[in-house]
Coordinates of C-alpha atoms in Angstrom, one line a residue:
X1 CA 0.0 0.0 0.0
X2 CA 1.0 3.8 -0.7
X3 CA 2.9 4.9 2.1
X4 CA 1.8 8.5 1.6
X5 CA -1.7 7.3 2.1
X6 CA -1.3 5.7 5.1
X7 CA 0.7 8.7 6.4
X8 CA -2.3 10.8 5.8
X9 CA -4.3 8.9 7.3
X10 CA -2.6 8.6 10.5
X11 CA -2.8 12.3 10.8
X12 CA -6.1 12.4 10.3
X13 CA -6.6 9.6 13.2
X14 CA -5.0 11.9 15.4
X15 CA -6.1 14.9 14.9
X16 CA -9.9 15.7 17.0
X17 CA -11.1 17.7 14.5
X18 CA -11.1 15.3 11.6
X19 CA -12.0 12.2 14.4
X20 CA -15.1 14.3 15.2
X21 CA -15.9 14.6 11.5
X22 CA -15.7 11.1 11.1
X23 CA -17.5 10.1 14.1
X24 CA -20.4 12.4 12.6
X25 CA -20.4 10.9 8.8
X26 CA -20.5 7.5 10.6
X27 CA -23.4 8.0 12.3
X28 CA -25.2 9.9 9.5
X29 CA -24.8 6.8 7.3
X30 CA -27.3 4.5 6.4
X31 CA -25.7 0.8 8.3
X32 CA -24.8 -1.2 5.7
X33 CA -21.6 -3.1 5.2
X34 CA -20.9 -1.2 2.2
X35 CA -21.6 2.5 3.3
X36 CA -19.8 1.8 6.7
X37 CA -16.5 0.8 4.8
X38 CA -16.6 3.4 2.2
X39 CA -17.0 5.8 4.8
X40 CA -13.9 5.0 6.7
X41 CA -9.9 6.1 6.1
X42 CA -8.2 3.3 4.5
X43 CA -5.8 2.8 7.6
X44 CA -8.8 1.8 9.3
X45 CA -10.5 -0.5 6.9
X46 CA -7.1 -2.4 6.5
X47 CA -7.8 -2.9 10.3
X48 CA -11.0 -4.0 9.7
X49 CA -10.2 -6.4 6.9
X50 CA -7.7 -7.6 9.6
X51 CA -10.9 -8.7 12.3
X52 CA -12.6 -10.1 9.5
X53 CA -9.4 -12.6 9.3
X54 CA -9.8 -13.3 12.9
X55 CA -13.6 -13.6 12.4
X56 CA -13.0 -16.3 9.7
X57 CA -10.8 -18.2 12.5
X58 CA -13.2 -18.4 15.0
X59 CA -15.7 -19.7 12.1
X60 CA -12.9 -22.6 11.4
X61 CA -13.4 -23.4 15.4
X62 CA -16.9 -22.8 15.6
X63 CA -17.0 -25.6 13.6
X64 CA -14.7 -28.2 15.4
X65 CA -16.7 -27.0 18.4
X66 CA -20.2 -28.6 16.4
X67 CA -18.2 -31.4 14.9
X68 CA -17.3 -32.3 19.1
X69 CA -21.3 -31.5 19.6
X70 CA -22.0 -34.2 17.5
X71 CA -19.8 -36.8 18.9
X72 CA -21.7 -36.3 22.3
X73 CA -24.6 -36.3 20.9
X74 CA -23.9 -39.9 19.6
X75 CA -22.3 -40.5 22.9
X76 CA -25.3 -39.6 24.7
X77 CA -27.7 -41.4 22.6
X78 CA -26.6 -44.6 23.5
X79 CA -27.3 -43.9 27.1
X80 CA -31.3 -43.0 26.1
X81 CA -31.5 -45.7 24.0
X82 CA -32.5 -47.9 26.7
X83 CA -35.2 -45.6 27.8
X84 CA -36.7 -46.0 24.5
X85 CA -36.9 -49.3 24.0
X86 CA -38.3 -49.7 26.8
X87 CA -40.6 -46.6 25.3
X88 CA -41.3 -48.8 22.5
X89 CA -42.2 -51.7 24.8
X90 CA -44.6 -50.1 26.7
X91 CA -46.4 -48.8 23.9
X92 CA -46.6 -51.8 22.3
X93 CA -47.6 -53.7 25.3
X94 CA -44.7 -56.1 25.2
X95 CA -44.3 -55.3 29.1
X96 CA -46.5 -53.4 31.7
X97 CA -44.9 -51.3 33.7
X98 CA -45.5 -51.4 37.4
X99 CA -47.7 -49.7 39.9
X100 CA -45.0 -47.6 41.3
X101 CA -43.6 -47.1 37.5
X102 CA -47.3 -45.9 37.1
X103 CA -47.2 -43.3 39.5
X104 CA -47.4 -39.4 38.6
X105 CA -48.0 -36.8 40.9
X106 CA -49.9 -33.4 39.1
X107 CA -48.6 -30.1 40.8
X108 CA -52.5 -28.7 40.1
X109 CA -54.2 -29.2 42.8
X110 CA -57.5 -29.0 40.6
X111 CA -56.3 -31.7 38.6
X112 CA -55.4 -33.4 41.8
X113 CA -59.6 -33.6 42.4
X114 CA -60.8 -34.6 39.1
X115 CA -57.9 -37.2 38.9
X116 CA -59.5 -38.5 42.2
X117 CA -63.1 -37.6 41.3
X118 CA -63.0 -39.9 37.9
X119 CA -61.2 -42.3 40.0
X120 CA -64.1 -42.8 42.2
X121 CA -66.4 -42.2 39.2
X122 CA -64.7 -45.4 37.8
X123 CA -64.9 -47.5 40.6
X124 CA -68.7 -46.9 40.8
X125 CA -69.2 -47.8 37.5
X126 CA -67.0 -51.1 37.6
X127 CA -69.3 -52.2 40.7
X128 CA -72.2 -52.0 38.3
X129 CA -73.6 -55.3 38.0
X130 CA -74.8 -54.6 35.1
X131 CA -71.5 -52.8 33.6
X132 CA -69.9 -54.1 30.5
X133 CA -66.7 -55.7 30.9
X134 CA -63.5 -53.3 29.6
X135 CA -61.8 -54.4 26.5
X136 CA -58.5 -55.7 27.8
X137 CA -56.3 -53.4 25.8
X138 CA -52.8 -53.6 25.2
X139 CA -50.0 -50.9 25.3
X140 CA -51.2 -47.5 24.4
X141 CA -53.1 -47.7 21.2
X142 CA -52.8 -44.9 18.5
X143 CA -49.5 -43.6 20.7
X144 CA -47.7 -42.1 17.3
X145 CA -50.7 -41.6 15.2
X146 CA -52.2 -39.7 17.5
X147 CA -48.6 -37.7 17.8
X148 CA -48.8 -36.8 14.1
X149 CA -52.3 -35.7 14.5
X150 CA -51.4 -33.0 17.4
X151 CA -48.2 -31.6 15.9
X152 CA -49.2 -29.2 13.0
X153 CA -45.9 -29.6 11.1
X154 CA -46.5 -33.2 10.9
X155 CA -50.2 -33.5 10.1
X156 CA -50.3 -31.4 7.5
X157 CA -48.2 -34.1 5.5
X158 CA -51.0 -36.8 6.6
X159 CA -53.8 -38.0 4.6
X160 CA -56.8 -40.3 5.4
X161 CA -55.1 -43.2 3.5
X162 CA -52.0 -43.0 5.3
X163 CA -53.8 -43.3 9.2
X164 CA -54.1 -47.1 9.0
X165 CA -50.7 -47.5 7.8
X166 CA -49.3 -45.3 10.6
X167 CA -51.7 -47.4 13.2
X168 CA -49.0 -50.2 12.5
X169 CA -45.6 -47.7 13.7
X170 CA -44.2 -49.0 16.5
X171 CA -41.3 -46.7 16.9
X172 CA -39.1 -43.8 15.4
X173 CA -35.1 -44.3 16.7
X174 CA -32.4 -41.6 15.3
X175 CA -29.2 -43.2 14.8
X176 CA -26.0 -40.4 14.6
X177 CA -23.3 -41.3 12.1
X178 CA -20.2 -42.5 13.4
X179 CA -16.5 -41.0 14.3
X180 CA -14.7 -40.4 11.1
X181 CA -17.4 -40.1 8.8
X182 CA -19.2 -37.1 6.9
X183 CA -22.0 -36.0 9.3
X184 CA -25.6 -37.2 9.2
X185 CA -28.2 -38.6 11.0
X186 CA -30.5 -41.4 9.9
X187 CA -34.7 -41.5 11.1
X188 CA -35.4 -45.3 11.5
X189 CA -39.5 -46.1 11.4
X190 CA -40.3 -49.3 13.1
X191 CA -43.3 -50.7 11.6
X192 CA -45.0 -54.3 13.1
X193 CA -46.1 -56.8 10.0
X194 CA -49.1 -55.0 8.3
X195 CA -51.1 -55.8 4.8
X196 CA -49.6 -52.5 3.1
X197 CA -45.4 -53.1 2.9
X198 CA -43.2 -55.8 3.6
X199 CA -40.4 -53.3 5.4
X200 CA -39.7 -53.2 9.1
X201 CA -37.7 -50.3 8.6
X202 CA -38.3 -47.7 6.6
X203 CA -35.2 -45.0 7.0
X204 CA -34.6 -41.1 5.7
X205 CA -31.0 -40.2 6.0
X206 CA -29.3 -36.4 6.4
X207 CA -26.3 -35.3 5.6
X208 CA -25.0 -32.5 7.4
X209 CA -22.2 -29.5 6.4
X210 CA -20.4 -28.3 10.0
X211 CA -18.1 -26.1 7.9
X212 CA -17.8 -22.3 6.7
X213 CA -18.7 -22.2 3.2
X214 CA -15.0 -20.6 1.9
X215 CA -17.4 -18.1 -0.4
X216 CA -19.2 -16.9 2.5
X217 CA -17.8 -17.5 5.3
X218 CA -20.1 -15.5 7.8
X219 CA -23.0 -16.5 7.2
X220 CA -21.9 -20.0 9.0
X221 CA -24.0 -20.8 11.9
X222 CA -23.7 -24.1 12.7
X223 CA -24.6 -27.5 11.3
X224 CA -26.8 -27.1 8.4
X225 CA -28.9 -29.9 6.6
X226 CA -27.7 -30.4 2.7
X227 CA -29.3 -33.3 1.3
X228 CA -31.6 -35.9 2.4
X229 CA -32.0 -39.7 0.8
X230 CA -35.1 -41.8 1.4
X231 CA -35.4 -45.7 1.1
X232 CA -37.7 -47.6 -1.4
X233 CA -40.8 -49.4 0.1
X234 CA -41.5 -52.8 -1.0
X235 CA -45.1 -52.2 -1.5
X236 CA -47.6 -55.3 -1.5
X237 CA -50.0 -55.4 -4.6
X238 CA -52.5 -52.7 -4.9
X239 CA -51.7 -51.0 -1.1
X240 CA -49.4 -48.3 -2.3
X241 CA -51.1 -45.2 -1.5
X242 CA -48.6 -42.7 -2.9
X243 CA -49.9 -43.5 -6.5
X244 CA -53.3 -43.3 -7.8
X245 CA -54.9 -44.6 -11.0
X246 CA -56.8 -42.8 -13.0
X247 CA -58.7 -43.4 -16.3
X248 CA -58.2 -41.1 -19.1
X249 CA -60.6 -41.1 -22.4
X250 CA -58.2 -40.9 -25.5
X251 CA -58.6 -40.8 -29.0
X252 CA -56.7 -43.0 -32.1
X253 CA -55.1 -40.7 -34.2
X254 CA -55.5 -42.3 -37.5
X255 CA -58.9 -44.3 -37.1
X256 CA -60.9 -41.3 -34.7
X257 CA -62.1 -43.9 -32.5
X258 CA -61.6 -43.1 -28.7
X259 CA -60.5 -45.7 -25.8
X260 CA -60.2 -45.6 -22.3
X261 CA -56.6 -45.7 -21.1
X262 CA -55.8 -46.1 -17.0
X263 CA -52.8 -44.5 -16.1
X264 CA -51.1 -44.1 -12.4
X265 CA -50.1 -40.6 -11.1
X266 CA -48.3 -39.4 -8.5
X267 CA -51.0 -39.0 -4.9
X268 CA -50.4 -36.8 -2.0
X269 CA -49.1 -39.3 1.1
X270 CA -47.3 -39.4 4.2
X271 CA -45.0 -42.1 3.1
X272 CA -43.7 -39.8 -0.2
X273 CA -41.8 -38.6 2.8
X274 CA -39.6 -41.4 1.8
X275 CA -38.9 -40.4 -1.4
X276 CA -37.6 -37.0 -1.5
X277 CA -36.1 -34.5 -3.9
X278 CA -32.8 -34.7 -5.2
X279 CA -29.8 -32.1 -4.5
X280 CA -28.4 -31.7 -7.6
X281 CA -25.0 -32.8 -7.0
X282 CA -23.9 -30.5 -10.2
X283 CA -24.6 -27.2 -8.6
X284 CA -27.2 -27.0 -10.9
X285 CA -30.4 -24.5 -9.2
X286 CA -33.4 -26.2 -8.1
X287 CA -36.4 -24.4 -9.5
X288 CA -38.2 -22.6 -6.0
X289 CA -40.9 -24.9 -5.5
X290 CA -38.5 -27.7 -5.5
X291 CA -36.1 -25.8 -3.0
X292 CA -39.1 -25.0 -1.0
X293 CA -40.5 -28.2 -0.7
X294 CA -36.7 -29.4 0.5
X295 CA -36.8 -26.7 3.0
X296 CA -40.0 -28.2 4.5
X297 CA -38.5 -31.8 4.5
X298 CA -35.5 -30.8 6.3
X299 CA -37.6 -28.5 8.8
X300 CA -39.9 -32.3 9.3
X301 CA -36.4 -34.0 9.8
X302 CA -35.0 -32.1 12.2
X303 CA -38.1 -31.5 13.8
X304 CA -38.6 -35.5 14.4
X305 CA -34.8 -35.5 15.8
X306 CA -34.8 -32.9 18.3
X307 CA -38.0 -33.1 19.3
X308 CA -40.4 -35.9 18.3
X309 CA -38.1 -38.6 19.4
X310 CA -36.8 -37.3 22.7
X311 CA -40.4 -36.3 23.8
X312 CA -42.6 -38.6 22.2
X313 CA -45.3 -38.4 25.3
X314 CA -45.3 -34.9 25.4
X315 CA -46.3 -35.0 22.2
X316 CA -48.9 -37.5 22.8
X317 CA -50.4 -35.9 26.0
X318 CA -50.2 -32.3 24.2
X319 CA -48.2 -30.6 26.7
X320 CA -45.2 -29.9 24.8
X321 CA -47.2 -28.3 22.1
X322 CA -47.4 -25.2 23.8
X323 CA -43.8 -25.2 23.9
X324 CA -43.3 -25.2 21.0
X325 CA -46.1 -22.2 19.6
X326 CA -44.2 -20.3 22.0
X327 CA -39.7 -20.5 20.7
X328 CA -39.4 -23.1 17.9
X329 CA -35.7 -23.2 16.8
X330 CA -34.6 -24.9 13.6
X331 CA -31.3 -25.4 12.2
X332 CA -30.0 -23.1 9.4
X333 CA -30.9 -25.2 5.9
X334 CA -29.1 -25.3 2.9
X335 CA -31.5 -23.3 0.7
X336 CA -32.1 -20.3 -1.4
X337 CA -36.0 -19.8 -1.1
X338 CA -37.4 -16.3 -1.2
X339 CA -40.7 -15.3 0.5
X340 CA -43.5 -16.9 -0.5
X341 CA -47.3 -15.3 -0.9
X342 CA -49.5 -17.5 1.7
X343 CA -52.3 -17.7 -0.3
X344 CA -50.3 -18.3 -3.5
X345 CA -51.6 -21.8 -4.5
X346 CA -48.0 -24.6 -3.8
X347 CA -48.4 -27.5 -6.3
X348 CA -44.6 -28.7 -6.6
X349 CA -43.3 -30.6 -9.3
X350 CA -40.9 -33.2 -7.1
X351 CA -38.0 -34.8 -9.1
X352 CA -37.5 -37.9 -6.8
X353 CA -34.5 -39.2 -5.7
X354 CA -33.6 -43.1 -6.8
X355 CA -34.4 -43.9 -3.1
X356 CA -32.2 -46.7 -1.4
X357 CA -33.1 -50.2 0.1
X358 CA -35.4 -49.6 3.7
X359 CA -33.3 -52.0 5.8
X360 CA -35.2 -54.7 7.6
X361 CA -34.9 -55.7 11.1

C-alpha cells in the first residue's frame, strides 16, 4: 500500500477535528456493510479487513466445536436408547410397567380432584352389575398416530389413506453417524407386519455441512442440513397409497375412434416422505418450488430428531405443544428460497431421488 496514504491517514486519526468529522459521517450513514467501509480512512478499513481474518478463524473453530457436539450427541444417545426401547415396549404392550412405575403426581391441585373424582367415578361404574366388561387393551393404542395428529408440522403431511398404515408404527429411533465419517443422521421407522409393505424399517438419511462455506464465510451458523436420501418401500400389490390410477378417455389418431386408457399418477401421502427431492449434486439451481419443498422436509427431519423422538409423550399428551407455539428453533438449511405469498396456491413438481433399500430388522 501507498505509504503516503497511510501517512495521511494517520494524521487524520489523530487529529480531534477530523475524528469528530468522522465520528459524525458515521453516524449519519445508512448501516450497511458497504456505506460503513466506504465511509472509513483506508488505515482503518485495512484494520478491519484484519478482524474479518480473525472472524474467519473463529468460524474454522466454531465448527470443530459442532463437529465435538455431534460426537456427544452420539455418545449420549446410546445412554437414552435404553429408555426407548423400553418406550417402545410399553407402547406396544410387550411389558406393563409397574404400579410404582405408574405413579405421577400433578402439581395442580384442581387436577389433583378430578384425577381423584373420575377415579371414584370409575370405581362406581366397575361395581355396576350390570356394567360391560373393559376391553382388555394392550400398550397404548394410537400412541404415534395420535402424535402426528397433534403436531401441525407433521399432520399437514397426513392424509386419510395414510392413518391405517401409521396405526401399524411402533417406533421412530435416530441413529448419529459414526466418528470419522461425513456428518448425518439417519430416522429409523419401526413398523409391526401390516397388509400394506413388507419393510420393518423404513429410513430417511441427512447429511450435514459443519463447515464455513469458503465463499461466504459469515454466514456459517452451525450445522446445516444439505441433502436428504429416502429408502424404497416394498409395496404389497394394490396398497401403495402414494400413486393413484386414473382413467383417461383418448382418442386413435389415425382411425378417430376413442378408448379408455388407465394411467397411475403421483398421490399426496405421508409415506412420499420417503422419497424426497434430489440435491443436484452439479450445482445446478433447483427451481423454488423444489427448494421449498426441501426446505419443508429438512424443517420435518429435524423436527422428528430434536423433538419428536426425545419427547414422544409430550407429544402424545399435548403438553409440549405449547412449547413449542411459544420458541421453535430450527437449524440453518441449505437453501435459497425467497418469501412466499400465503395464499399463493403450492403445487410442486418433485423430481425424486432413486431412493435406497429400507433395511429390515
Amino acid at each position: 500500500m501507498d505509504g503516503d496514504k497511510i501517512g495521511k491517514a494517520d494524521q487524520v486519526m489523530q487529529n480531534p477535528q477530523a475524528m469528530a468529522a468522522l465520528q459524525q459521517r458515521l453516524e449519519s450513514a445508512s448501516h450497511t456493510p458497504s456505506t460503513i467501509m466506504d465511509s472509513i480512512p483506508i488505515q482503518v478499513k485495512r484494520r478491519v479487513n484484519a478482524l474479518k481474518q480473525l472472524q474467519v478463524k473463529c468460524a474454522h473453530i466454531e465448527a470443530k466445536f459442532y463437529e465435538e457436539v455431534h460426537e456427544l450427541e452420539r455418545k449420549y444417545a446410546a445412554m437414552y436408547q435404553p429408555l426407548f426401547d423400553k418406550r417402545r415396549e410399553v407402547v406396544t404392550g410387550s411389558i406393563e410397567p409397574t404400579d410404582e412405575e405408574c405413579e405421577w403426581h400433578s402439581e395442580g391441585e384442581e387436577e389433583d380432584e378430578l384425577a381423584e373424582d373420575m377415579k371414584k367415578k370409575a370405581t362406581v361404574e366397575e361395581n355396576k352389575e350390570d356394567a360391560v366388561p373393559e376391553e382388555d387393551l394392550k400398550g397404548i393404542p394410537g400412541f404415534w398416530i395420535t402424535i402426528f395428529r397433534n403436531v401441525d408440522i407433521l399432520s399437514d403431511l397426513v392424509h386419510e389413506h395414510d392413518e391405517p398404515i401409521l396405526n401399524h408404527l411402533q417406533d421412530i429411533k435416530v441413529k448419529f453417524s459414526d466418528p470419522g465419517q461425513p456428518l448425518s443422521f439417519t430416522l429409523e421407522f419401526l413398523f409391526e407386519p401390516n397388509d400394506y409393505f413388507n419393510n420393518a424399517v423404513l429410513t430417511k438419511v441427512y447429511k450435514m455441512k459443519s463447515e464455513p462455506d469458503q465463499a461466504d464465510p459469515f454466514s456459517f451458523e452451525g450445522p446445516e442440513i444439505v441433502d436428504c436420501e429416502g429408502c424404497l418401500i416394498d409395496w404389497k400389490k394394490g396398497k401403495n397409497v402414494t400413486v393413484k390410477t386414473i382413467k383417461k378417455k383418448q382418442k386413435h389418431k389415425g382411425r378417430g375412434t376413442m378408448r379408455t386408457i388407465t394411467k397411475q399418477v403421483p398421490s399426496d401421502s405421508f409415506f412420499n416422505f420417503f422419497n424426497p427431492i434430489k440435491v443436484s449434486g452439479d450445482g445446478e439451481a433447483l427451481d423454488e418450488d423444489s427448494e421449498f419443498s426441501l426446505a419443508e422436509d429438512f424443517e420435518v427431519g429435524h423436527f422428528f430428531r430434536e423433538r419428536i423422538v426425545p419427547r414422544a409423550v409430550l407429544y402424545f399428551t399435548g403438553e409440549a405443544i405449547e412449547d413449542d407455539d411459544d420458541n421453535v428453533g430450527f437449524p440453518v438449511f441449505n437453501n435459497n428460497t425467497e418469501d412466499v405469498d400465503e395464499d399463493e396456491e403450492y403445487d410442486p413438481k418433485k423430481e425424486a431421488t432413486q431412493p435406497t433399500e429400507c433395511k429390515q430388522q
